[in-house]
CSV table of C-alpha atoms and ligand atoms in Angstrom, one decimal:
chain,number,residue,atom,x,y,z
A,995,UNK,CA,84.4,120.6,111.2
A,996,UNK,CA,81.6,118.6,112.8
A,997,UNK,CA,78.0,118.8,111.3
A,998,UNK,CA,76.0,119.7,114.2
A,999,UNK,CA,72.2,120.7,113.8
A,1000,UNK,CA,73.5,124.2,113.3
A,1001,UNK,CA,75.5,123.2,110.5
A,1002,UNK,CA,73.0,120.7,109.2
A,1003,UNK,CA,70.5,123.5,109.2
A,1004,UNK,CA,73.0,125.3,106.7
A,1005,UNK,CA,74.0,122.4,104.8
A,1006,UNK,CA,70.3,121.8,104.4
A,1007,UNK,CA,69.4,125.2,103.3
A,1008,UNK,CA,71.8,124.3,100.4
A,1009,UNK,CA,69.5,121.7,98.9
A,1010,UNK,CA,66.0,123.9,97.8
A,1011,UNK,CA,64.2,120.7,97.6
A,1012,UNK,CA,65.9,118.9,100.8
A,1013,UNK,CA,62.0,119.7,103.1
A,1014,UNK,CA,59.4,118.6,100.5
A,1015,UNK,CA,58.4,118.4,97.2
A,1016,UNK,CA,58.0,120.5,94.5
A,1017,UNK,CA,54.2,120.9,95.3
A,1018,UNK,CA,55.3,121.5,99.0
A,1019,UNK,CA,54.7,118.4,100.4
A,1020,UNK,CA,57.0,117.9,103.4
A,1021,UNK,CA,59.0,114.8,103.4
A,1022,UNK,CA,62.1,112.8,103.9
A,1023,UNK,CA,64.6,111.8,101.0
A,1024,UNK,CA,65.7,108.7,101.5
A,1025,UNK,CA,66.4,107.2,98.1
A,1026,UNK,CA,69.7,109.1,97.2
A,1027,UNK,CA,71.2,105.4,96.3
A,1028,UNK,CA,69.0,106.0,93.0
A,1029,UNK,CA,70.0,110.1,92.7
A,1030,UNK,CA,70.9,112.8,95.3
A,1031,UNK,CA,68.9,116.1,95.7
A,1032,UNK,CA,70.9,118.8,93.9
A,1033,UNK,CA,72.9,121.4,95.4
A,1034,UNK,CA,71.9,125.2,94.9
A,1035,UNK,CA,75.3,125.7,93.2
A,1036,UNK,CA,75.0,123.1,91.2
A,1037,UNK,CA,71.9,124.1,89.6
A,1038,UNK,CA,73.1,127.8,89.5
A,1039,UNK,CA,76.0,127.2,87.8
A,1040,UNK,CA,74.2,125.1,85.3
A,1041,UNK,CA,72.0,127.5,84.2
A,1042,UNK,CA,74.3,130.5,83.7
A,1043,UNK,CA,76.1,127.7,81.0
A,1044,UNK,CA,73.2,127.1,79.5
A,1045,UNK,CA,72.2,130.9,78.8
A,1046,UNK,CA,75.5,132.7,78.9
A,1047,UNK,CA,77.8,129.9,77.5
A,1048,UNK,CA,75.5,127.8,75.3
A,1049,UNK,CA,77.6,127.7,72.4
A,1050,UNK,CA,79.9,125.2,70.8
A,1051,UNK,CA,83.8,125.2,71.7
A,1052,UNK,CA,86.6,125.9,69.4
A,1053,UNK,CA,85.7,129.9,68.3
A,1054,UNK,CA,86.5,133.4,68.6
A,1055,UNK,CA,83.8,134.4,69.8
A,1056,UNK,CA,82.6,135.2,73.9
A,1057,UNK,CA,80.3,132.4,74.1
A,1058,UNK,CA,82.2,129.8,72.6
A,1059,UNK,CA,85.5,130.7,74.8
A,1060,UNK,CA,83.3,130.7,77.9
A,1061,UNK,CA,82.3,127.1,77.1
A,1062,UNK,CA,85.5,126.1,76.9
A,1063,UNK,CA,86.5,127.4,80.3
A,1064,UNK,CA,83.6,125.5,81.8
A,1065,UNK,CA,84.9,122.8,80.5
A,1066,UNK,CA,88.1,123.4,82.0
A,1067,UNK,CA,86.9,124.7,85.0
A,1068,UNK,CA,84.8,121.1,85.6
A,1069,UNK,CA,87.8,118.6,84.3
A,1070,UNK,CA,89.7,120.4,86.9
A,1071,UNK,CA,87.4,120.3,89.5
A,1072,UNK,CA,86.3,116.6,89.3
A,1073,UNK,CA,90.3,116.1,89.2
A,1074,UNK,CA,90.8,118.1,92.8
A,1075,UNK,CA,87.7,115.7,94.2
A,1076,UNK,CA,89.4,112.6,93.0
A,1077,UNK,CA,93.2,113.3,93.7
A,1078,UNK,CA,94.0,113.0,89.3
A,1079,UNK,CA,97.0,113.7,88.0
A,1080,UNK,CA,95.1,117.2,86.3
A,1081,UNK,CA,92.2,118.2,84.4
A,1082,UNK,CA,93.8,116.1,81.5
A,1083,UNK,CA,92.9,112.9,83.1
A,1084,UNK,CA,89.6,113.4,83.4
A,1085,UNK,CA,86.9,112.2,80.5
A,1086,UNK,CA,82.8,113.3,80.2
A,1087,UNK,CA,80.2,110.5,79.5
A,1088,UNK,CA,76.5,110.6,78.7
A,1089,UNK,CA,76.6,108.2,82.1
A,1090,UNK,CA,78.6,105.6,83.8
A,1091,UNK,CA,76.8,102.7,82.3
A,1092,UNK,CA,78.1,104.0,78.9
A,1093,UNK,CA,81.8,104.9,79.9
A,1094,UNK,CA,82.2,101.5,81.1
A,1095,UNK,CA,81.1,99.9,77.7
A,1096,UNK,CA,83.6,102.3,75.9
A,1097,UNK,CA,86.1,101.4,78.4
A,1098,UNK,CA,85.3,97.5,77.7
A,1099,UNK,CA,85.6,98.4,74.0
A,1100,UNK,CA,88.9,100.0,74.4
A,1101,UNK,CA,89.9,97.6,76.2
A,1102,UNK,CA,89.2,94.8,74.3
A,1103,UNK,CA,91.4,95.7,71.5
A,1104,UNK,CA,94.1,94.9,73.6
A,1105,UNK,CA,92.8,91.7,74.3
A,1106,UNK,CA,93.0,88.3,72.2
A,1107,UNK,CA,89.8,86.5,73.2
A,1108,UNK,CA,91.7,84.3,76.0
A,1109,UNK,CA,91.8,86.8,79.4
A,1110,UNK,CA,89.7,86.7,82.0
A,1111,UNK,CA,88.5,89.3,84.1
A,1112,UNK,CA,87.4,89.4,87.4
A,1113,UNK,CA,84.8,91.0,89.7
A,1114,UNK,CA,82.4,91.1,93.0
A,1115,UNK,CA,79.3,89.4,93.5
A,1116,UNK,CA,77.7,92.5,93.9
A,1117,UNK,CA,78.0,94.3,91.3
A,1118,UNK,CA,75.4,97.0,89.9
A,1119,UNK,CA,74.9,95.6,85.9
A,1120,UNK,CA,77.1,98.5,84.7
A,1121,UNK,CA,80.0,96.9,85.9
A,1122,UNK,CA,79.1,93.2,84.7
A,1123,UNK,CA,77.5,93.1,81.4
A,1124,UNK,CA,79.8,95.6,79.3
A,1125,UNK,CA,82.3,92.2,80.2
A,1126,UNK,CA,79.4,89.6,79.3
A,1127,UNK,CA,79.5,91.1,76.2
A,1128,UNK,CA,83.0,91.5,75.1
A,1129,UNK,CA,82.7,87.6,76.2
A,1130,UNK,CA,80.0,86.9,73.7
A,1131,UNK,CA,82.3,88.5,71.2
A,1132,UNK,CA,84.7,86.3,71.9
A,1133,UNK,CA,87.5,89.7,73.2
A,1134,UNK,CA,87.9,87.6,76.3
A,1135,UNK,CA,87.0,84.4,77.7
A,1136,UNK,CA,85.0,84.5,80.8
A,1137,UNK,CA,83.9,87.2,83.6
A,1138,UNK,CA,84.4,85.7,86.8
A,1139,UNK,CA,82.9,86.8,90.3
A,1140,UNK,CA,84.0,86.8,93.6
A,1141,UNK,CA,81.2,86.0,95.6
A,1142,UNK,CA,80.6,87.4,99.0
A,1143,UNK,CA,79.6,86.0,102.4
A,1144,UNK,CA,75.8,85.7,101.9
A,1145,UNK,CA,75.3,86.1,106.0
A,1146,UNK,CA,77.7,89.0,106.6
A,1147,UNK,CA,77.1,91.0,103.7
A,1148,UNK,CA,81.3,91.6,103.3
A,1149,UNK,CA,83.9,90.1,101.3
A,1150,UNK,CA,87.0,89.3,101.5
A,1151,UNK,CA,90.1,90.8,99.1
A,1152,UNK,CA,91.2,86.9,99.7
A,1153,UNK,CA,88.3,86.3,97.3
A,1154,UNK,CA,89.3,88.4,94.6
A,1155,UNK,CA,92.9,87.0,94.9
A,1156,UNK,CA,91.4,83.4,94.6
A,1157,UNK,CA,89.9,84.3,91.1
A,1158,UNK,CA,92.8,85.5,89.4
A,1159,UNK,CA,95.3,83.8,87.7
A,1160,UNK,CA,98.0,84.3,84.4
A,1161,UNK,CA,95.3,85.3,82.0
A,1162,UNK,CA,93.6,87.9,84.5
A,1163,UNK,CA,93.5,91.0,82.2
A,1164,UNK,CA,90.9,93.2,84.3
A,1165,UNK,CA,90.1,93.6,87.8
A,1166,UNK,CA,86.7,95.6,88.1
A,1167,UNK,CA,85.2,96.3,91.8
A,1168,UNK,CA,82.6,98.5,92.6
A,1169,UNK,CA,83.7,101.1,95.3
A,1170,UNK,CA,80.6,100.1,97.9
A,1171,UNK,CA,77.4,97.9,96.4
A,1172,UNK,CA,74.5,99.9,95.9
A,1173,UNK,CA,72.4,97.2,97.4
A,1174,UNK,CA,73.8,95.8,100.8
A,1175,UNK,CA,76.4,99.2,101.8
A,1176,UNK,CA,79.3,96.6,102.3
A,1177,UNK,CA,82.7,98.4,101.0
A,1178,UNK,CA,85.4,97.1,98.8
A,1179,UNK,CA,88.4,96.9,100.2
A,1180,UNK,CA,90.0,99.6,97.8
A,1181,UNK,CA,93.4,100.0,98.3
A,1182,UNK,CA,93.9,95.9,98.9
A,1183,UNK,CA,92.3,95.3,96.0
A,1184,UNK,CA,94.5,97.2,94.1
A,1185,UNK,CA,97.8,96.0,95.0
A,1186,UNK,CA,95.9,92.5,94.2
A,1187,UNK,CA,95.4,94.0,90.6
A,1188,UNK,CA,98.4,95.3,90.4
A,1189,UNK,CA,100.4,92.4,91.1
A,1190,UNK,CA,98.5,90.1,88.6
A,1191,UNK,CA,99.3,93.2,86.0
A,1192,UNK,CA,95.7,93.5,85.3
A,1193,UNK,CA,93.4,97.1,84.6
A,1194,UNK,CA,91.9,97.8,87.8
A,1195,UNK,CA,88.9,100.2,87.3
A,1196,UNK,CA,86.7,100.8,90.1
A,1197,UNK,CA,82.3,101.5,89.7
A,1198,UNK,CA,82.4,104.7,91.9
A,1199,UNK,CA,79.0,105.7,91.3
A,1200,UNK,CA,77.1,104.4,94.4
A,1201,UNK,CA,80.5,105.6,96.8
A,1202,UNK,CA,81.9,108.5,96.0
A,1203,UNK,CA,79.4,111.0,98.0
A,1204,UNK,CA,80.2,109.1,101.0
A,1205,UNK,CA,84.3,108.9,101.6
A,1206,UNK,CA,86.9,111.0,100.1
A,1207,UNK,CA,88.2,109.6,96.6
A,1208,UNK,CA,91.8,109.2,95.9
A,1209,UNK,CA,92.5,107.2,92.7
A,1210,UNK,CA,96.4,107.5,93.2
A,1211,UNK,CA,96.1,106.2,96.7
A,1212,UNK,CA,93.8,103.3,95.7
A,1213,UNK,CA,95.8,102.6,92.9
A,1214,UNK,CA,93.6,102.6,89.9
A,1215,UNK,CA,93.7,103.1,86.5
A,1216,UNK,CA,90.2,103.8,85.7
A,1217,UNK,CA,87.4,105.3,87.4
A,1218,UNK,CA,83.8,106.0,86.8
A,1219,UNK,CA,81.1,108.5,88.8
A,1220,UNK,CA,77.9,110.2,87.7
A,1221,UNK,CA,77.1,113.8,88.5
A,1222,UNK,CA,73.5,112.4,89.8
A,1223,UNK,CA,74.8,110.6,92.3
A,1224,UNK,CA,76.9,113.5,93.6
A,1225,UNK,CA,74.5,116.5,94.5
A,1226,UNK,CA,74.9,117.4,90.7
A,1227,UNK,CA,72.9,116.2,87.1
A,1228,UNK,CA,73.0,113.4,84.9
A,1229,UNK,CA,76.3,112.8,83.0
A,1230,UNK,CA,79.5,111.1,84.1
A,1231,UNK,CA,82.7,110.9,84.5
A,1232,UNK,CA,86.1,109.3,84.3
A,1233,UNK,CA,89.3,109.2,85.7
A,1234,UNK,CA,92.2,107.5,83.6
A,1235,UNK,CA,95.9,107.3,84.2
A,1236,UNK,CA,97.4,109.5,81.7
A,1237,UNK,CA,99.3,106.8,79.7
A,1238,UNK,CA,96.1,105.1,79.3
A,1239,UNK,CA,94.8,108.3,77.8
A,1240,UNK,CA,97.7,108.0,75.2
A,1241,UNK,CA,98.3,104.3,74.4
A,1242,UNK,CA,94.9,102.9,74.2
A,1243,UNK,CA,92.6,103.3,71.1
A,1244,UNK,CA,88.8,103.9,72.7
A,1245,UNK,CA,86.3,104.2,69.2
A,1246,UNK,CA,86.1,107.4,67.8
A,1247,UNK,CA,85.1,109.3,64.7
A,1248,UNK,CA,87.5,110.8,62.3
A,1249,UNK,CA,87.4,114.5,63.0
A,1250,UNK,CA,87.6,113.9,67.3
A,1251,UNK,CA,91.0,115.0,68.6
A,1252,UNK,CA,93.4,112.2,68.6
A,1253,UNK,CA,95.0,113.1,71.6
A,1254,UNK,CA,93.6,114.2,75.6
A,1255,UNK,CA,90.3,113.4,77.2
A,1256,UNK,CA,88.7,114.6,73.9
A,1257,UNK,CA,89.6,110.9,72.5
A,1258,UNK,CA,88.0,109.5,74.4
A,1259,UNK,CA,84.6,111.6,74.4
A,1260,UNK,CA,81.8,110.7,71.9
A,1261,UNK,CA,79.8,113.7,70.2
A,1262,UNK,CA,79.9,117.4,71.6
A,1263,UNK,CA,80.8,118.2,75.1
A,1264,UNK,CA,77.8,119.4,77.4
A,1265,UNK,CA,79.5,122.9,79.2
A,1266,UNK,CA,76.7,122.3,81.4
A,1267,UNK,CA,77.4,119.3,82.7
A,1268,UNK,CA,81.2,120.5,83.6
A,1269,UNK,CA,79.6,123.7,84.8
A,1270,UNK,CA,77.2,121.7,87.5
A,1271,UNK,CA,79.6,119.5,88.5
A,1272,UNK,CA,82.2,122.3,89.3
A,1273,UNK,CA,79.3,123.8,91.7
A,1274,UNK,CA,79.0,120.4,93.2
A,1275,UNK,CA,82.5,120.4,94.2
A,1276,UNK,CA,82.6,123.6,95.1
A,1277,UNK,CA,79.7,123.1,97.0
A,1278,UNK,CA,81.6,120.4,99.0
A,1279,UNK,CA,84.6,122.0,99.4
A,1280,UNK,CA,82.4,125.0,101.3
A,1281,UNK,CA,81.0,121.9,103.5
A,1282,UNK,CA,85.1,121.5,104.5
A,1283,UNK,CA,84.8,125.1,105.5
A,1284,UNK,CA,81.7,126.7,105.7
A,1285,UNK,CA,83.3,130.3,107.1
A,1286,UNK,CA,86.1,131.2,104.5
A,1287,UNK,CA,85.8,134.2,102.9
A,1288,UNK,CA,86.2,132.9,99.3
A,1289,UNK,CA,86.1,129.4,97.7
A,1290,UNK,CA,89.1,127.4,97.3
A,1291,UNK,CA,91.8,128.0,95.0
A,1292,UNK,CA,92.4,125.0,92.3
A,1293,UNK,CA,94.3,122.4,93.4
A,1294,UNK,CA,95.7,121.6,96.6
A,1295,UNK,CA,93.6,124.3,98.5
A,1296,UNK,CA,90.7,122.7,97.0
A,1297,UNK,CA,91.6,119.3,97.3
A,1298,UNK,CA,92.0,120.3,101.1
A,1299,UNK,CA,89.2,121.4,101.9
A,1300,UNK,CA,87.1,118.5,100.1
A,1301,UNK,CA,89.5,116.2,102.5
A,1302,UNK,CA,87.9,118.6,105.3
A,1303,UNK,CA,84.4,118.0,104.0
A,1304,UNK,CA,84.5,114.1,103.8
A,1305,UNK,CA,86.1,113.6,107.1
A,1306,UNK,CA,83.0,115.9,108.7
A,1307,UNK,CA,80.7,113.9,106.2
A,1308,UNK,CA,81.9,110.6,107.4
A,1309,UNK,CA,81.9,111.1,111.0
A,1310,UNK,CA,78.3,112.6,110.8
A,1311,UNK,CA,76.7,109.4,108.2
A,1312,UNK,CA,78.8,106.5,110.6
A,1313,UNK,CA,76.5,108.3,113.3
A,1314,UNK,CA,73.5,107.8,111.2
A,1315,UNK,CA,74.3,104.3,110.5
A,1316,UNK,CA,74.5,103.8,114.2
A,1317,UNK,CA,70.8,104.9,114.3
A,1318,UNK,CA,69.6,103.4,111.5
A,1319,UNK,CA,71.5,100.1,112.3
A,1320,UNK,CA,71.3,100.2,116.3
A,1321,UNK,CA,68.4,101.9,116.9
A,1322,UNK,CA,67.9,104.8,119.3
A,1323,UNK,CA,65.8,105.2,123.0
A,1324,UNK,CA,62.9,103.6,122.5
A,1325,UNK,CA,63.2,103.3,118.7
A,1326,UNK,CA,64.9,99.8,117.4
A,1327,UNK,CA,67.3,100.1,114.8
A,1328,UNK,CA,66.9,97.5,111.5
A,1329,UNK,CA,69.0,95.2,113.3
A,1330,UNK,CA,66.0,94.8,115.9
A,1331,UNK,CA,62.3,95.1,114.1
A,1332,UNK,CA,60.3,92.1,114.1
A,1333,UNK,CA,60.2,90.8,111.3
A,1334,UNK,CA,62.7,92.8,109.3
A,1335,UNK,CA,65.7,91.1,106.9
A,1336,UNK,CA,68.7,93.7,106.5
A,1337,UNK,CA,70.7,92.5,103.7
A,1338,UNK,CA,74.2,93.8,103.9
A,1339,UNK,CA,76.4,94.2,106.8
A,1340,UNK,CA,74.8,94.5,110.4
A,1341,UNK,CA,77.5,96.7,111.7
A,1342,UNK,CA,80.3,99.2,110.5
A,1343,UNK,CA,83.6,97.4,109.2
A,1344,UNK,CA,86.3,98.4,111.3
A,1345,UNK,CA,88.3,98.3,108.3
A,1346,UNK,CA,86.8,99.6,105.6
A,1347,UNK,CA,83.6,100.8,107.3
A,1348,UNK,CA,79.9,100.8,105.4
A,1349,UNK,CA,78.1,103.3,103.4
A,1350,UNK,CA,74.6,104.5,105.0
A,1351,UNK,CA,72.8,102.0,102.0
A,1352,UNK,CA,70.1,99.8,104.1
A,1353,UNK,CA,68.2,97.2,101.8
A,1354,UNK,CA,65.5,95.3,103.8
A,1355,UNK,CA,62.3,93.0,103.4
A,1356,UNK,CA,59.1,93.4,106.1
A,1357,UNK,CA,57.4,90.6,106.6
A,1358,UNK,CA,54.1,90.2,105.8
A,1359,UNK,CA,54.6,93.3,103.3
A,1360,UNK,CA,55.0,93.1,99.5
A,1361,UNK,CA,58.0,95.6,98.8
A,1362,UNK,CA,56.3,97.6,96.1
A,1363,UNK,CA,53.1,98.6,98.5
A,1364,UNK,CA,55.1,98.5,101.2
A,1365,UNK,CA,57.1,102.0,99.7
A,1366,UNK,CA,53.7,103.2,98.6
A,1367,UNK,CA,52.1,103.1,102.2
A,1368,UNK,CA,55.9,105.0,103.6
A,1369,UNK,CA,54.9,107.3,101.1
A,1370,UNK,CA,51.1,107.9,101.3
A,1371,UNK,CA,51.2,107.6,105.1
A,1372,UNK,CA,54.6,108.5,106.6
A,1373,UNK,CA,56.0,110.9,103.6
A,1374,UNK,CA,59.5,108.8,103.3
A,1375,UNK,CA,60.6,108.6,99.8
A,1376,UNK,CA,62.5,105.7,99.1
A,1377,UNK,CA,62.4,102.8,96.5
A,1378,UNK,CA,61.3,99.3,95.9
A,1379,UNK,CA,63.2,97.2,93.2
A,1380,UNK,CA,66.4,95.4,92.2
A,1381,UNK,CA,68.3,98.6,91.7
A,1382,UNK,CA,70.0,96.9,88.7
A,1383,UNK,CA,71.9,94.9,90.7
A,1384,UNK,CA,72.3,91.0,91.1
A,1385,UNK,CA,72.5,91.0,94.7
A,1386,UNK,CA,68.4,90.7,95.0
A,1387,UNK,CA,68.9,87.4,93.1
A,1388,UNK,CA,71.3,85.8,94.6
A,1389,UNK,CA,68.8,85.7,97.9
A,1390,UNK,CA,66.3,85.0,95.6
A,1391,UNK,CA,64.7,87.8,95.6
A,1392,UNK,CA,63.0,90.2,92.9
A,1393,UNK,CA,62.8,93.6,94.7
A,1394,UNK,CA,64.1,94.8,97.6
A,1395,UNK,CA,63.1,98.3,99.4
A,1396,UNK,CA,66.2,100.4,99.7
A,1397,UNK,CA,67.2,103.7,102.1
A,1398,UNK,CA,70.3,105.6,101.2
A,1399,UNK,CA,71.1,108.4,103.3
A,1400,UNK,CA,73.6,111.3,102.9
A,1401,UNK,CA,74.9,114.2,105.0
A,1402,UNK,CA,71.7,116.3,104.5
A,1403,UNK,CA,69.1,113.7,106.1
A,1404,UNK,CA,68.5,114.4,109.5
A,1405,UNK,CA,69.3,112.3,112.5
A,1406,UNK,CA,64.9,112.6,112.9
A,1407,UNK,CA,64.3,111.5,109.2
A,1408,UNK,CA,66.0,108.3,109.9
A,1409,UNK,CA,64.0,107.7,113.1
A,1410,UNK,CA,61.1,108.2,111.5
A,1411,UNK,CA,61.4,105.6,109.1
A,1412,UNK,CA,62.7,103.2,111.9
A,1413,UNK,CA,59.0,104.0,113.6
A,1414,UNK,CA,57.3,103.7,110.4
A,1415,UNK,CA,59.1,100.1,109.9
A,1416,UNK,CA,58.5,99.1,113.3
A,1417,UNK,CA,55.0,100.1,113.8
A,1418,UNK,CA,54.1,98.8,110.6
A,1419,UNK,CA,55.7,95.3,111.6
A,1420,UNK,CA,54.1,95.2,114.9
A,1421,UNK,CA,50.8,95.4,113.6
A,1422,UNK,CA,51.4,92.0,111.1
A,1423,UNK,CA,52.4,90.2,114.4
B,988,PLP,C1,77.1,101.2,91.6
B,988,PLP,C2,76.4,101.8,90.4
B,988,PLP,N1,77.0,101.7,89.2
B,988,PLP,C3,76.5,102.2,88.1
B,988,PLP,C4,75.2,102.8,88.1
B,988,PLP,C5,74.7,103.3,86.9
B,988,PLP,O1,75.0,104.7,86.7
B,988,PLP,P1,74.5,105.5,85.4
B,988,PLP,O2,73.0,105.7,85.6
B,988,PLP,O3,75.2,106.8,85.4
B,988,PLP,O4,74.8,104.7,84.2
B,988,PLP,C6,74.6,102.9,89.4
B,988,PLP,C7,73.3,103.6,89.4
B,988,PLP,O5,72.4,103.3,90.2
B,988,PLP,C8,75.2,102.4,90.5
B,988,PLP,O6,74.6,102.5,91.7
């Protein structure tokens, strides 16, 4: 499957607001780092749970049957996109910034206030204060980070390695950094974890719409993604090996079941929030292949075709991250407008590769008006900020203006904001 303009004209037509805005205004998307458009299916499937299935699990009754199968239906289909041992091993969240702090809770029962756990230097703040403050409650000793190259925008597994030592208890990476694009190292990282006999959870949020998840290949034991982030709605989820299900003791009130995801789920499940997410994947799996007659069985069938879909997805977004980095005819790619800092790598790993997450700096522009002038003038939506992450800082920076792009942008959309950037540069010269 390659996504050609024909296909991209389909794929497109599966995103009602992909064109322009609600009020029609034609524009370009580019700040899917902070929230994708939402798929068609999505959106469908979330509405016929909220009217036809609106009522609470646990009864005789149609509706409250129906809710449960949603619920079914969406553990299972977040399992298929991330390779899970089943729909048992996934668990719901309000978002991922608040399934990490009950992870950190959880896990810092087990702990006895002298561990350490260890992370990148570019983490998004859901993956680092959750630990600062287990630290302040004296659950483990320090959070350490392992920084990367300032100049390359990578870093090296070495530099995880370097940090860890006898009282490593947790090894915490997220999957790309929202901020600079660069990858983690996955799969390295987790044999790194695993020898040390430390949790390895990875931050999936900012990755997962960009390379095929597999949490037993990588290695993990925890995982965390929001629907947002994934063509769906708000709401989260996480993967956990099975065992960790059982043994560990996440807070939880007295009547919650004592046993399965359900443990580990605060308050009532949302059937619309499984429901969405199953049209998301479903959605996905469609993109694998866009001409069978019926969508994918559970399980392998669907896990294939979602292997189909991110191999077309990645081949298509490493083309628009040649643009967007390189340039293209006449137009220069980030790499080459005057006056422009890229922070984050300047190429594609050959390794691990990059996701399509540009953060840059025009000089001569504040970063705030800058995005208000892409707007007003050149209709490309994209944001201006720290994006919660302490990468800005640590190049001394407040704000940065980001571009995320998925496999819905067009190759033109990110020309035109390589014009926009390099006519507006020119004329600070
Ligand atoms: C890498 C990363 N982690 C965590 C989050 C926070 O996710 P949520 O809003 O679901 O808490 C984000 C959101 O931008 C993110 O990019």
């Amino acid at each position: 499957m390659k996504i050609d303009s024909r296909f991209l004209s389909r794929i497109r037509k599966q995103f009602p607001a992909v064109e322009a805005t609600p009020s029609g205004r034609k524009r370009a998307f580019l700040d899917n780092g902070a929230g994708t458009l939402v798929t068609k299916r999505a959106a469908d499937r979330e509405y016929d749970a909220r009217i036809d299935w609106s009522a609470n699990v646990g009864n005789h009754f149609t509706e409250s049957i129906g809710a449960e199968e949603r619920i079914m239906e969406g553990r299972s289909a977040v399992a298929d996109l991330l390779n899970a041992e089943g729909p048992g091993a996934i668990i719901s969240g309000e978002s991922a910034t608040s399934l990490m702090f009950s992870l950190s809770y959880a896990l810092g029962r087990e702990f006895a206030g002298s561990e350490n756990v260890v992370t990148t230097g570019y983490e998004h703040y859901t993956n680092i204060n959750p630990w600062v403050e287990l630290g302040s409650y004296g659950e483990i000793k320090e959070l350490r980070f392992a920084e990367f190259d300032k100049d390359s925008g990578k870093l090296d597994p070495s530099g995880i390695q370097e940090m860890i030592d006898s009282n490593t208890k947790v090894v915490t990476v997220t999957g790309a950094s929202n901020v600079l694009g660069t990858r983690t190292a996955l799969v390295e990282v987790g044999k790194i974890a695993r020898d040390a006999g430390a949790f390895y959870i990875i931050d999936a949020v900012h990755h997962v719409p960009h390379e095929l998840t597999d949490v037993r290949r990588i290695g993990c034991d925890f995982l965390i993604f929001s629907g947002y982030k994934l063509f769906s709605r708000h709401g989260s989820f996480m993967y956990a090996k099975p065992e960790h299900i059982r043994k560990l003791t996440p807070y939880r009130v007295h009547s919650a079941p004592k046993r399965g995801p359900g443990k580990w789920e605060w308050g009532t499940r949302d059937q619309a929030m499984f429901a969405a997410i199953t049209g998301a994947v479903d959605y996905l799996a469609w993109v694998g292949n866009p001409s069978a007659k019926r969508p994918p069985k559970e399980g392998k069938q669907r896990r294939t075709r979602l292997a189909m879909a991110f191999k077309a997805i990645e081949r298509y977004e490493k083309e628009l991250m040649e643009i967007a980095l390189h340039g293209k005819g006449k137009v220069p790619g980030l790499n080459d407008i005057p006056g422009l800092q890229l922070y984050g790598p300047p190429d594609i790993d050959k390794k691990t590769g990059r996701d399509p997450t540009f953060s840059f700096k025009l000089r001569g522009y504040e970063d705030r008006p800058l995005s208000k002038v892409l707007w007003d003038k050149y209709r490309l939506a994209l944001g201006a900020e720290d994006f919660f992450s302490r990468v800005p800082a640590l190049y001394n920076k407040k704000t940065m203006l980001r571009a995320t792009f998925v496999h819905y942008n067009s190759r033109a959309e990110v020309l035109s904001l390589l014009s926009a950037l390099d006519y507006l540069a020119r004329k600070k010269k």
